[in-house]
GROMACS .gro file of C-alpha atoms in nm:
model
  406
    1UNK     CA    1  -6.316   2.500   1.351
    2UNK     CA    2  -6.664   2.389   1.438
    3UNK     CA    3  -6.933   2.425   1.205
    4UNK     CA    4  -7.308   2.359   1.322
    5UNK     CA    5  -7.622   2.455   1.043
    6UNK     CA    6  -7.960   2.478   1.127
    7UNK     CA    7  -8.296   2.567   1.015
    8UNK     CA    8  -8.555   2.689   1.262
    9UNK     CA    9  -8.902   2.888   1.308
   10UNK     CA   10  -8.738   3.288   1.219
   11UNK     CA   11  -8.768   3.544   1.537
   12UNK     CA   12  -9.020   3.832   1.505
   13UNK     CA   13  -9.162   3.660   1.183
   14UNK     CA   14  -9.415   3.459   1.208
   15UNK     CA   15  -9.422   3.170   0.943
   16UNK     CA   16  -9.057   3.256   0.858
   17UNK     CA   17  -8.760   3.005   0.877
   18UNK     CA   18  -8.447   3.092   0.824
   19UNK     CA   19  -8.096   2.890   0.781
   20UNK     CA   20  -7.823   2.962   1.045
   21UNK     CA   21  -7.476   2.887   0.936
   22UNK     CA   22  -7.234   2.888   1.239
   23UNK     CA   23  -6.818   2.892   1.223
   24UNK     CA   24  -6.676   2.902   1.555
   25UNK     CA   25  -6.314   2.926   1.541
   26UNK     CA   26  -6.065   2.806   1.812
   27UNK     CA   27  -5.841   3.083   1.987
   28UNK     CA   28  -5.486   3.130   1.949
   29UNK     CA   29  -5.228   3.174   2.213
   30UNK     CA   30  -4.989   3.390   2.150
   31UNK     CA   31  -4.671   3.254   2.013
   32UNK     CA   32  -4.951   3.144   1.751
   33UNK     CA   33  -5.003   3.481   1.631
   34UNK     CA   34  -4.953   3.520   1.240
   35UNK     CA   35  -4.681   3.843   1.091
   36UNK     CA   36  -4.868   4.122   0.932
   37UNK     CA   37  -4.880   4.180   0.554
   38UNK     CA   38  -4.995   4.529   0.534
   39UNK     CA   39  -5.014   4.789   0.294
   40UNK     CA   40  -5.061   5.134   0.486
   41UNK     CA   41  -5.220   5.397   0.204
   42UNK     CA   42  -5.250   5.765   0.301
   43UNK     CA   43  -5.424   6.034   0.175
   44UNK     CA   44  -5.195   6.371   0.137
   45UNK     CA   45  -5.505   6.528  -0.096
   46UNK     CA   46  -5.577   6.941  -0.029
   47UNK     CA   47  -5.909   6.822   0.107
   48UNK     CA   48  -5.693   6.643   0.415
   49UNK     CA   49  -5.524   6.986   0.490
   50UNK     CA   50  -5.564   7.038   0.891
   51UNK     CA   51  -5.668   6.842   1.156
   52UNK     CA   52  -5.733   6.481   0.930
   53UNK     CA   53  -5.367   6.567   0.823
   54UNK     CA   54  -5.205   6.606   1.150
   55UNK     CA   55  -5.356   6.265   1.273
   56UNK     CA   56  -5.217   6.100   0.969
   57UNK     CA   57  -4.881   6.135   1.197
   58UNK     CA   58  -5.005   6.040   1.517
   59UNK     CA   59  -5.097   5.737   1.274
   60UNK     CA   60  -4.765   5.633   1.178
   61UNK     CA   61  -4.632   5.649   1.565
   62UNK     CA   62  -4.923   5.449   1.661
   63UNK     CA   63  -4.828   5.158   1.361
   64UNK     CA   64  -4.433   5.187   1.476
   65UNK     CA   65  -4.550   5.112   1.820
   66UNK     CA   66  -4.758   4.839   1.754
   67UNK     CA   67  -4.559   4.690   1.430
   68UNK     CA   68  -4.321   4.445   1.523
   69UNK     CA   69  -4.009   4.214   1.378
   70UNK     CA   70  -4.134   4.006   1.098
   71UNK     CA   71  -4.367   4.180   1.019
   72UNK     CA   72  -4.438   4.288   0.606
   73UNK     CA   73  -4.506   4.645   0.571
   74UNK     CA   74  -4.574   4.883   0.228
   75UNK     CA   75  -4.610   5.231   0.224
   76UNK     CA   76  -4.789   5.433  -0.017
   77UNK     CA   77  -4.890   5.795  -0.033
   78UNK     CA   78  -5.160   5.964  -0.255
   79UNK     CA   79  -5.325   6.255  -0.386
   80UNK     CA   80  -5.337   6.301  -0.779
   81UNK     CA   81  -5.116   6.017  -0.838
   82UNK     CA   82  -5.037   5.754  -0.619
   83UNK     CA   83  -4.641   5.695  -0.450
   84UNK     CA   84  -4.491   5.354  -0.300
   85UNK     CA   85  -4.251   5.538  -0.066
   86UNK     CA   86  -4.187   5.208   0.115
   87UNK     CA   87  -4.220   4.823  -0.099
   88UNK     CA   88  -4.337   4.550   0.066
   89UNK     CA   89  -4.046   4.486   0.328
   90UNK     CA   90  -3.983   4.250   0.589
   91UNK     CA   91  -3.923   4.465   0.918
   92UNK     CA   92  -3.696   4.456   1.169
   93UNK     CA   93  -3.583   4.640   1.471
   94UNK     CA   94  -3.400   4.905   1.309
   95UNK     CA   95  -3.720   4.949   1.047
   96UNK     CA   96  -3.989   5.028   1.300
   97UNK     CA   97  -3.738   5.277   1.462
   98UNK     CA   98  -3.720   5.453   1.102
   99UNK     CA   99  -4.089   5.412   0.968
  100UNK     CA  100  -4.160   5.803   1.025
  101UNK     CA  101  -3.850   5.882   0.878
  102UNK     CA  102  -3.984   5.667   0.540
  103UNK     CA  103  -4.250   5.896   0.496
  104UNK     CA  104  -4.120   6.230   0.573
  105UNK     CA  105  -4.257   6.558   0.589
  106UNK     CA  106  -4.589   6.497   0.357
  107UNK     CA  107  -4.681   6.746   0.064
  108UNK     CA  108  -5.020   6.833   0.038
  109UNK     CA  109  -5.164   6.755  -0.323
  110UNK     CA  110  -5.363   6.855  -0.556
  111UNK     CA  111  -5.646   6.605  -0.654
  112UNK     CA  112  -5.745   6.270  -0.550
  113UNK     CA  113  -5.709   5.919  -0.735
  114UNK     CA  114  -5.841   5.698  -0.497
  115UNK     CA  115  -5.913   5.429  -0.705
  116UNK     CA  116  -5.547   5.433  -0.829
  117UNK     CA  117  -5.381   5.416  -0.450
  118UNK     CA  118  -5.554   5.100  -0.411
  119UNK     CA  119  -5.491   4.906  -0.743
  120UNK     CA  120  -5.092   5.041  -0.662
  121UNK     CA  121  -5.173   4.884  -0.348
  122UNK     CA  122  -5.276   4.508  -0.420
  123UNK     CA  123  -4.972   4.529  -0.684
  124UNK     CA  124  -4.750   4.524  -0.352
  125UNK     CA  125  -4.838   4.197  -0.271
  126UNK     CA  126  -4.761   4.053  -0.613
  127UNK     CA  127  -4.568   3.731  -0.622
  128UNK     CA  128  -4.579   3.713  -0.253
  129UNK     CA  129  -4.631   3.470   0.020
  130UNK     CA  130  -4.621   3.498   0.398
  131UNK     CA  131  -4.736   3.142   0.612
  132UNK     CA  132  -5.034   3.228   0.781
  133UNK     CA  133  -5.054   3.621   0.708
  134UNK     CA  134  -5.361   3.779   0.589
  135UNK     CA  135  -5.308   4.003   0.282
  136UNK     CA  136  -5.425   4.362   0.448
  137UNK     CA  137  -5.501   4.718   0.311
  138UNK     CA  138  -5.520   4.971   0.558
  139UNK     CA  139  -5.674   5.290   0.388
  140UNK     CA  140  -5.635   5.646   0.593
  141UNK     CA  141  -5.861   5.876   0.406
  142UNK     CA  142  -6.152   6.196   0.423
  143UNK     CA  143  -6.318   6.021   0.118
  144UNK     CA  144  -6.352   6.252  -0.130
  145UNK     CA  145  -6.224   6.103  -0.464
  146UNK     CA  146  -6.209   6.391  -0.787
  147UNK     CA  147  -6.055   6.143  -1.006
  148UNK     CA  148  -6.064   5.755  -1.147
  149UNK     CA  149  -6.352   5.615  -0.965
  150UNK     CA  150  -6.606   5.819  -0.793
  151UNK     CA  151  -6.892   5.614  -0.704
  152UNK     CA  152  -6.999   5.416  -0.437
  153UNK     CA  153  -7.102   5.138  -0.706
  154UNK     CA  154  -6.773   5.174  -0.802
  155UNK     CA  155  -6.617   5.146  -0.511
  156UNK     CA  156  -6.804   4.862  -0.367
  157UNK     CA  157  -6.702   4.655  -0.681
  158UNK     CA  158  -6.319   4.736  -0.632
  159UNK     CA  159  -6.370   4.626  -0.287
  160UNK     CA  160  -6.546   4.298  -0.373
  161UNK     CA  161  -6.296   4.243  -0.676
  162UNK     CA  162  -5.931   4.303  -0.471
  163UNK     CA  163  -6.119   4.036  -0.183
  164UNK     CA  164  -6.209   3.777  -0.456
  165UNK     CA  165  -5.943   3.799  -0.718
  166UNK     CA  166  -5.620   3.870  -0.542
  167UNK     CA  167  -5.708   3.772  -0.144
  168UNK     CA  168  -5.657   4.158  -0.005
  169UNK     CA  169  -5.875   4.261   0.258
  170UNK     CA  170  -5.931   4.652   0.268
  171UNK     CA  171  -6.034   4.847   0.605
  172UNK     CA  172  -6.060   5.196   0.612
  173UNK     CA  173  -6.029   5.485   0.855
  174UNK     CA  174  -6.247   5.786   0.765
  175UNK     CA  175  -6.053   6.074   0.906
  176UNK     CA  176  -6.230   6.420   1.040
  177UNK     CA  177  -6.609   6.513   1.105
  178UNK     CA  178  -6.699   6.572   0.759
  179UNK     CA  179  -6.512   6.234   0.596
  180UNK     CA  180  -6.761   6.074   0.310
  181UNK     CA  181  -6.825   5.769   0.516
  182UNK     CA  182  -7.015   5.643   0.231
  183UNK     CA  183  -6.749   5.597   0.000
  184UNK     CA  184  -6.504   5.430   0.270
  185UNK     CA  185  -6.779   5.244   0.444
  186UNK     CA  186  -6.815   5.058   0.065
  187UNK     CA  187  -6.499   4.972   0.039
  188UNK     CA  188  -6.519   4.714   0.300
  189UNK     CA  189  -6.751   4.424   0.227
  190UNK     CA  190  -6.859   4.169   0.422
  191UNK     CA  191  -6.601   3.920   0.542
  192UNK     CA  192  -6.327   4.124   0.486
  193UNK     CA  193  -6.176   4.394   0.681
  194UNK     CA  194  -6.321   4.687   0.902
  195UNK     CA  195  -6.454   5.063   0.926
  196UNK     CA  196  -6.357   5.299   1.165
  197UNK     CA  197  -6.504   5.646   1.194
  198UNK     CA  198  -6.172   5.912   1.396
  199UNK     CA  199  -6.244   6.194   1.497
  200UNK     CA  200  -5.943   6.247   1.721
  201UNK     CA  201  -5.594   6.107   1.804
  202UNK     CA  202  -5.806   5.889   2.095
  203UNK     CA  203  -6.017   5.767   1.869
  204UNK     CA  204  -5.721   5.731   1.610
  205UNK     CA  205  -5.568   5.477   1.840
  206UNK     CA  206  -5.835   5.288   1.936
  207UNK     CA  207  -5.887   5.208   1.594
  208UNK     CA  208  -5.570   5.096   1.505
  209UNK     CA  209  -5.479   4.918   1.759
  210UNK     CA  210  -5.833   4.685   1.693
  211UNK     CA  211  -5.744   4.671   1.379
  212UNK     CA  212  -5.395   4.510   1.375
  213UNK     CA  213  -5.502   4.296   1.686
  214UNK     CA  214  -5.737   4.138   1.432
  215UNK     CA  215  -5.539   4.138   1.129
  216UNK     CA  216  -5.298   3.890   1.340
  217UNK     CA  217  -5.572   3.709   1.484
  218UNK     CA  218  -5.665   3.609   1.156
  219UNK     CA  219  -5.676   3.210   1.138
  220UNK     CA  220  -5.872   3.098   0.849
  221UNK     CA  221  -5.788   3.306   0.540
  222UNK     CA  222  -6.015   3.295   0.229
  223UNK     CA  223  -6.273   3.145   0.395
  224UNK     CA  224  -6.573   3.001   0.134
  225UNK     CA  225  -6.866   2.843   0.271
  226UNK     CA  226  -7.076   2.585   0.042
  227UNK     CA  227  -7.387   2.535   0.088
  228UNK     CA  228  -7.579   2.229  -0.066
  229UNK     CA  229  -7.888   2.260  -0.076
  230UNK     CA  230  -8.045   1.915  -0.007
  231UNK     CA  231  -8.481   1.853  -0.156
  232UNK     CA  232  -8.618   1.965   0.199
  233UNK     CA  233  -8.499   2.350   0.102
  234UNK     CA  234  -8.702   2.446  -0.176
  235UNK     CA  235  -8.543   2.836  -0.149
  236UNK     CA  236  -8.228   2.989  -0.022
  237UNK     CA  237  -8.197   3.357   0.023
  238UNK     CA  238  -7.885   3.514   0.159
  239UNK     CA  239  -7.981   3.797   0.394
  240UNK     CA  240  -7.614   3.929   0.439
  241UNK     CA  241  -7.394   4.083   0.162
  242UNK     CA  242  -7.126   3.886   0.118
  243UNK     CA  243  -7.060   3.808  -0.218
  244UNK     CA  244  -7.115   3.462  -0.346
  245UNK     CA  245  -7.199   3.232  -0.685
  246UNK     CA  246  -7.410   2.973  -0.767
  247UNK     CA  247  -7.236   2.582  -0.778
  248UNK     CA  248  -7.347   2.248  -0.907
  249UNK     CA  249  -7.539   2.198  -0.497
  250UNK     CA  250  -7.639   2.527  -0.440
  251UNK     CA  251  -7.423   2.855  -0.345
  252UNK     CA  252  -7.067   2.926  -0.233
  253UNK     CA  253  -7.040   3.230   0.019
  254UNK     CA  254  -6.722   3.404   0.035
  255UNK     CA  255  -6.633   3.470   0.363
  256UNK     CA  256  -6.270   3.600   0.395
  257UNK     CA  257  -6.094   3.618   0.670
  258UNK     CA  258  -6.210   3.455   1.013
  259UNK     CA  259  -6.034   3.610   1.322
  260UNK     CA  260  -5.949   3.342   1.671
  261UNK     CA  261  -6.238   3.297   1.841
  262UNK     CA  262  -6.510   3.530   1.723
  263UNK     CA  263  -6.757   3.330   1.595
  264UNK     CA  264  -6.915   3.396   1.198
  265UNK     CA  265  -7.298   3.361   1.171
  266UNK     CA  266  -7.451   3.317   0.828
  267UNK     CA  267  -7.757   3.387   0.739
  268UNK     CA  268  -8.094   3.316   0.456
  269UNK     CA  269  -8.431   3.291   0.426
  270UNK     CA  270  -8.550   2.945   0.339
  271UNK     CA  271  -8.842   2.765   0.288
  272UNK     CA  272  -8.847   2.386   0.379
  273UNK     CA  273  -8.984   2.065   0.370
  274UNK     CA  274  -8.850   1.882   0.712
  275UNK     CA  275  -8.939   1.543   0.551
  276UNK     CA  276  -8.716   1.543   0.326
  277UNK     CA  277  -8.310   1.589   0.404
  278UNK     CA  278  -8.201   1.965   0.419
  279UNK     CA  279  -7.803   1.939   0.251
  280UNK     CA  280  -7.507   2.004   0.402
  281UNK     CA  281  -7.232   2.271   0.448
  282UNK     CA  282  -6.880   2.285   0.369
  283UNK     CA  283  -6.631   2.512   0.491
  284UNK     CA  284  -6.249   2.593   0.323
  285UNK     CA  285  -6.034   2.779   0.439
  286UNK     CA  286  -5.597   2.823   0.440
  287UNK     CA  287  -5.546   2.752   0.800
  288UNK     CA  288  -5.196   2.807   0.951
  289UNK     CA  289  -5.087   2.489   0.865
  290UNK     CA  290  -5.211   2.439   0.536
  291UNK     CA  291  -5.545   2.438   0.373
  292UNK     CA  292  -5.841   2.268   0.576
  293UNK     CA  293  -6.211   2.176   0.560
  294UNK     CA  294  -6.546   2.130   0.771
  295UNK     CA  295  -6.872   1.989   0.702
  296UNK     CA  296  -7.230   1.922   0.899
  297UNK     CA  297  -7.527   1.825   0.809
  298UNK     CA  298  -7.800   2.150   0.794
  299UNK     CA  299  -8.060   1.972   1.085
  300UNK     CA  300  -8.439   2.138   1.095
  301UNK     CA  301  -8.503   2.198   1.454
  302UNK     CA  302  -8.839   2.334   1.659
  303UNK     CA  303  -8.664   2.483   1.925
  304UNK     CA  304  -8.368   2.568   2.003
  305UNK     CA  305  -8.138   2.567   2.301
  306UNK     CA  306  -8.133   2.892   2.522
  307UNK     CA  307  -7.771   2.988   2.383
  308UNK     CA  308  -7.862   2.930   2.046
  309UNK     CA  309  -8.199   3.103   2.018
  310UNK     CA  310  -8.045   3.448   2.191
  311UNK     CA  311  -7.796   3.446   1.954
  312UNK     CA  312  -8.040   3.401   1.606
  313UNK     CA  313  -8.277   3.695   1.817
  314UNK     CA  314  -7.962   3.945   1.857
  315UNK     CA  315  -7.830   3.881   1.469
  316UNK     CA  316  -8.194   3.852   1.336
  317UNK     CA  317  -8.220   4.205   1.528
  318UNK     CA  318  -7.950   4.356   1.433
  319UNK     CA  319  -7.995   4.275   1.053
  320UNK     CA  320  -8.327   4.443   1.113
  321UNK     CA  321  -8.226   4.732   1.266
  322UNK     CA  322  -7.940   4.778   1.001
  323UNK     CA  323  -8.196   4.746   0.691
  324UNK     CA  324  -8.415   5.043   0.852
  325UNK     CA  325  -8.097   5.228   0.897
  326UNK     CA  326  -7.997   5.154   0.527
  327UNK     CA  327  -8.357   5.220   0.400
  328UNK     CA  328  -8.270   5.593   0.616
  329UNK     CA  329  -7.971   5.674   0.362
  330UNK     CA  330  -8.151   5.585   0.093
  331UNK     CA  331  -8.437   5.855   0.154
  332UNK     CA  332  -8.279   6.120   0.359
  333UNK     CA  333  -8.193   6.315   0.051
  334UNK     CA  334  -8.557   6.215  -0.155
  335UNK     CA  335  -8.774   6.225   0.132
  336UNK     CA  336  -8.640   6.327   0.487
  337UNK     CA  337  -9.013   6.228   0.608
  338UNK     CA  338  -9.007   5.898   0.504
  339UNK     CA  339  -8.604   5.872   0.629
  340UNK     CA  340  -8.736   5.940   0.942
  341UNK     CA  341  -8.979   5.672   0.990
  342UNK     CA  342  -8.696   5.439   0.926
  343UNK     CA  343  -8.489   5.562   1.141
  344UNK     CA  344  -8.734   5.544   1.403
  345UNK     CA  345  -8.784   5.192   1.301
  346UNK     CA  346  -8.432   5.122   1.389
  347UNK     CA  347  -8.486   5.282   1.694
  348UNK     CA  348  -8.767   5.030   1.809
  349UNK     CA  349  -8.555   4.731   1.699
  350UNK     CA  350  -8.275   4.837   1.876
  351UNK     CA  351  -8.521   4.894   2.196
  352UNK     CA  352  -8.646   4.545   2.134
  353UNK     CA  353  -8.254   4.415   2.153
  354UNK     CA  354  -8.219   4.665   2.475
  355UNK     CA  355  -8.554   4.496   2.652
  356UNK     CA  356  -8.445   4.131   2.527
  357UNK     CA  357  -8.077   4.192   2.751
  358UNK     CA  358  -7.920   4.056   2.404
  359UNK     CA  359  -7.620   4.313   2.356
  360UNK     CA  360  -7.371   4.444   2.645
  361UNK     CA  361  -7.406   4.775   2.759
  362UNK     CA  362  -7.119   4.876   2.622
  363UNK     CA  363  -7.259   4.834   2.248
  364UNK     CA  364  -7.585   4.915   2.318
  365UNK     CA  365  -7.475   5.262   2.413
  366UNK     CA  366  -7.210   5.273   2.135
  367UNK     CA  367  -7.603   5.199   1.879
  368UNK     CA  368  -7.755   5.468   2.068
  369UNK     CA  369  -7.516   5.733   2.090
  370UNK     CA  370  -7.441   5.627   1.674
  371UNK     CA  371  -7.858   5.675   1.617
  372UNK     CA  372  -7.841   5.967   1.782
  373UNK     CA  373  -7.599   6.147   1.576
  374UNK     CA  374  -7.783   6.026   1.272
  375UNK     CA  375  -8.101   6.196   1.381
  376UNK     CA  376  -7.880   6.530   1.457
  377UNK     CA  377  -7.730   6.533   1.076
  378UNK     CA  378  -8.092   6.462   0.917
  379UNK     CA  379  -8.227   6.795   1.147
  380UNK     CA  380  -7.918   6.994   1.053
  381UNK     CA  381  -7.832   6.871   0.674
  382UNK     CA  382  -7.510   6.732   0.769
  383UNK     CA  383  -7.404   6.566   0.511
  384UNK     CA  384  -7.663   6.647   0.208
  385UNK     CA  385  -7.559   6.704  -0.144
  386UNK     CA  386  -7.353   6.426  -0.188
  387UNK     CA  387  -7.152   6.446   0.124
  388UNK     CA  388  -7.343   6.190   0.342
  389UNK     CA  389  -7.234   5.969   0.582
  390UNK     CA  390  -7.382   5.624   0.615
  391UNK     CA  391  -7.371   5.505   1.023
  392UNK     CA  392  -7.103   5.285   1.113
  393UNK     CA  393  -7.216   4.907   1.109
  394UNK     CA  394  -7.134   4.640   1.406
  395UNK     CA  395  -6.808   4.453   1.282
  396UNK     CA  396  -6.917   4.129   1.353
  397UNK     CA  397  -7.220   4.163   1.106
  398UNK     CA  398  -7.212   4.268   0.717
  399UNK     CA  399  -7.506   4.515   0.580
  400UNK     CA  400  -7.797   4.304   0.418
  401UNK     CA  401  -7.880   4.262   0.122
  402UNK     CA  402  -8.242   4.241   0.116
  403UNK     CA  403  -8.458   4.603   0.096
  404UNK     CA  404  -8.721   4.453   0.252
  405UNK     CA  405  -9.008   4.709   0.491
  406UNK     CA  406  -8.940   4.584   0.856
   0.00000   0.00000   0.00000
């Protein structure tokens, strides 16, 4: 793993520098790959009745396809109460042949305990351990909890607490056009697993397959970054979410999970004083030979290489674009004129990424055709009274956690 840290002059601030925090993992070839540990939880609640329902077993063919030998697997189904119709187990051939028969034709329930799916859930890895496997929760859910937790504050704490606690990673698929993204979308906190918005059996297997190509990707589990903060930083703000603690030096920055070669940026706010030495970083992590560290030095530069710089301008952008998309939610229901002029904020930043060449076309349409459909449910009321749907997030980079006006 190489680990570079900088601090530099911030893009589109003037007077700003920020700390950049790089992990670049190697890649893996393929007899490399780690086994799954997964814990597959499905929602059988009233409120899943029709389409969301029938995808749920387009979802297990897709995981039988894709599952293979060796792999750890747990089953659990929910509505009011929560049912491990399948313990952790180690598959093999005959397994994957039977997984839909596991499961069986699924009763629609009365209520939901969301909440109580997912504590069953981390209970199935108890007492385990599998060499180089990432402990995984994949959720299948509309999001509409009636019972246990019901909050986003709640949830987001569950989420952060399974990660830091036990090592389980949760991702979530939020099934149907009127899921509560908001609910699922907290859930999955920074570092850990993923989001996926499905709206059809397409878009079912697209995110499925993503998602267990990454889970066994996964190279450096429990990742935790330490940052010492040397006398030439006089501040440190984090500008991304993940959760972290003060130490003796400075902060630790729990990262989770790093997948093969996707690179991890990490991000603050700093101020500095270049004659004087900056600190250092540290990075841990279980590798898939055993536990394993990396440190540099954090080096104040003026400028930065071509490579370098694009790549602070596209996350610096990004982060921006996400807080004026995060400042939307917050006001839509208070103030739809004021959610507006956010969201047209985020629509400039993610012109000034578009004019800058700094994202593929590819994602740049996936942020337009996303800000679009945010503009259609604030016109509409899609979504009001509770029911609203915060936009899906790039994957590679957490929400903030700054409510700063951009």
């Amino acid at each position: 793993m190489e680990l570079k840290a900088v601090v530099a002059p911030a893009p589109y601030q003037k007077g700003a520098e920020l700390l950049m925090v790089e992990a670049r993992p190697e890649t893996l070839v393929a007899e490399e790959r780690s086994p799954m540990h997964l814990c597959v939880v499905i929602d059988r609640s009233s409120s899943m009745t029709g389409r969301p329902l029938s995808l749920v077993g387009r979802a297990v063919q897709i995981l039988s396809a894709r599952l293979q030998a060796g792999d750890y697997l747990a089953l659990i189904l929910f509505d009011e109460t929560a049912e491990e119709v399948l313990p952790m187990t180690r598959l093999d051939g005959s397994d994957l042949e039977g997984l839909e028969e596991w499961i069986g034709p699924i009763r629609v329930g009365q209520g939901t305990d969301l909440e109580g799916a997912l504590v069953l859930a981390a209970r199935s890895f108890e007492g385990q351990y599998v060499r180089g496997a990432q402990r995984r929760v994949l959720l299948i859910s509309d999001g509409f909890p009636s019972q246990g937790a019901t909050q986003i504050g709640q949830f987001r704490n569950l989420g952060h607490r399974l990660m830091e606690d036990q090592g389980v990673s949760i991702s979530t698929v939020a099934m149907g056009e009127e899921a509560n993204h908001a609910i699922l979308e907290s859930l999955v906190g920074p570092g850990s697993g993923n989001f996926y918005a499905v709206h059809d059996s397409g878009g079912l297997a697209g995110a499925l397959a993503a998602e267990l190509d990454a889970a066994r990707s996964a190279i450096a589990m429990s990742a935790e970054l330490y940052v010492e903060v040397g006398p030439g930083l006089k501040s440190l703000r984090l500008l991304q979410s993940y959760s972290n603690a003060p130490h003796a030096e400075g902060l630790v920055v729990h990262l989770g999970p790093i997948a093969a070669g996707v690179p991890r940026v990490i991000l603050g706010r700093v101020e500095s004083d270049r004659s004087q030495r900056m600190g250092s970083v540290k990075l841990f992590w279980q590798g898939l030979a055993g536990k394993e560290a990396a440190i540099a030095p954090i080096e104040w530069v003026d400028e930065m290489d071509e490579v370098a710089a694009r790549q602070l301008r596209r996350e610096m952008g990004l982060l921006h674009m996400i807080t004026a998309e995060e400042h939307y939610w917050r006001w839509q229901e208070r103030d739809p004129a004021r959610a507006r002029g956010y969201l047209a904020k985020a629509r400039e930043w993610l012109q000034t990424l578009a004019s800058e060449n700094l994202l593929p076309a590819d994602l740049l349409n996936l942020h337009r055709v996303r800000l679009s459909d945010t503009s259609d449910r604030l016109e509409i009321g899609v979504g009001m009274s509770g029911q609203f749907a915060i936009s899906r997030r790039p994957r590679a980079l957490p929400a903030p956690g700054v409510d700063s006006e951009h």
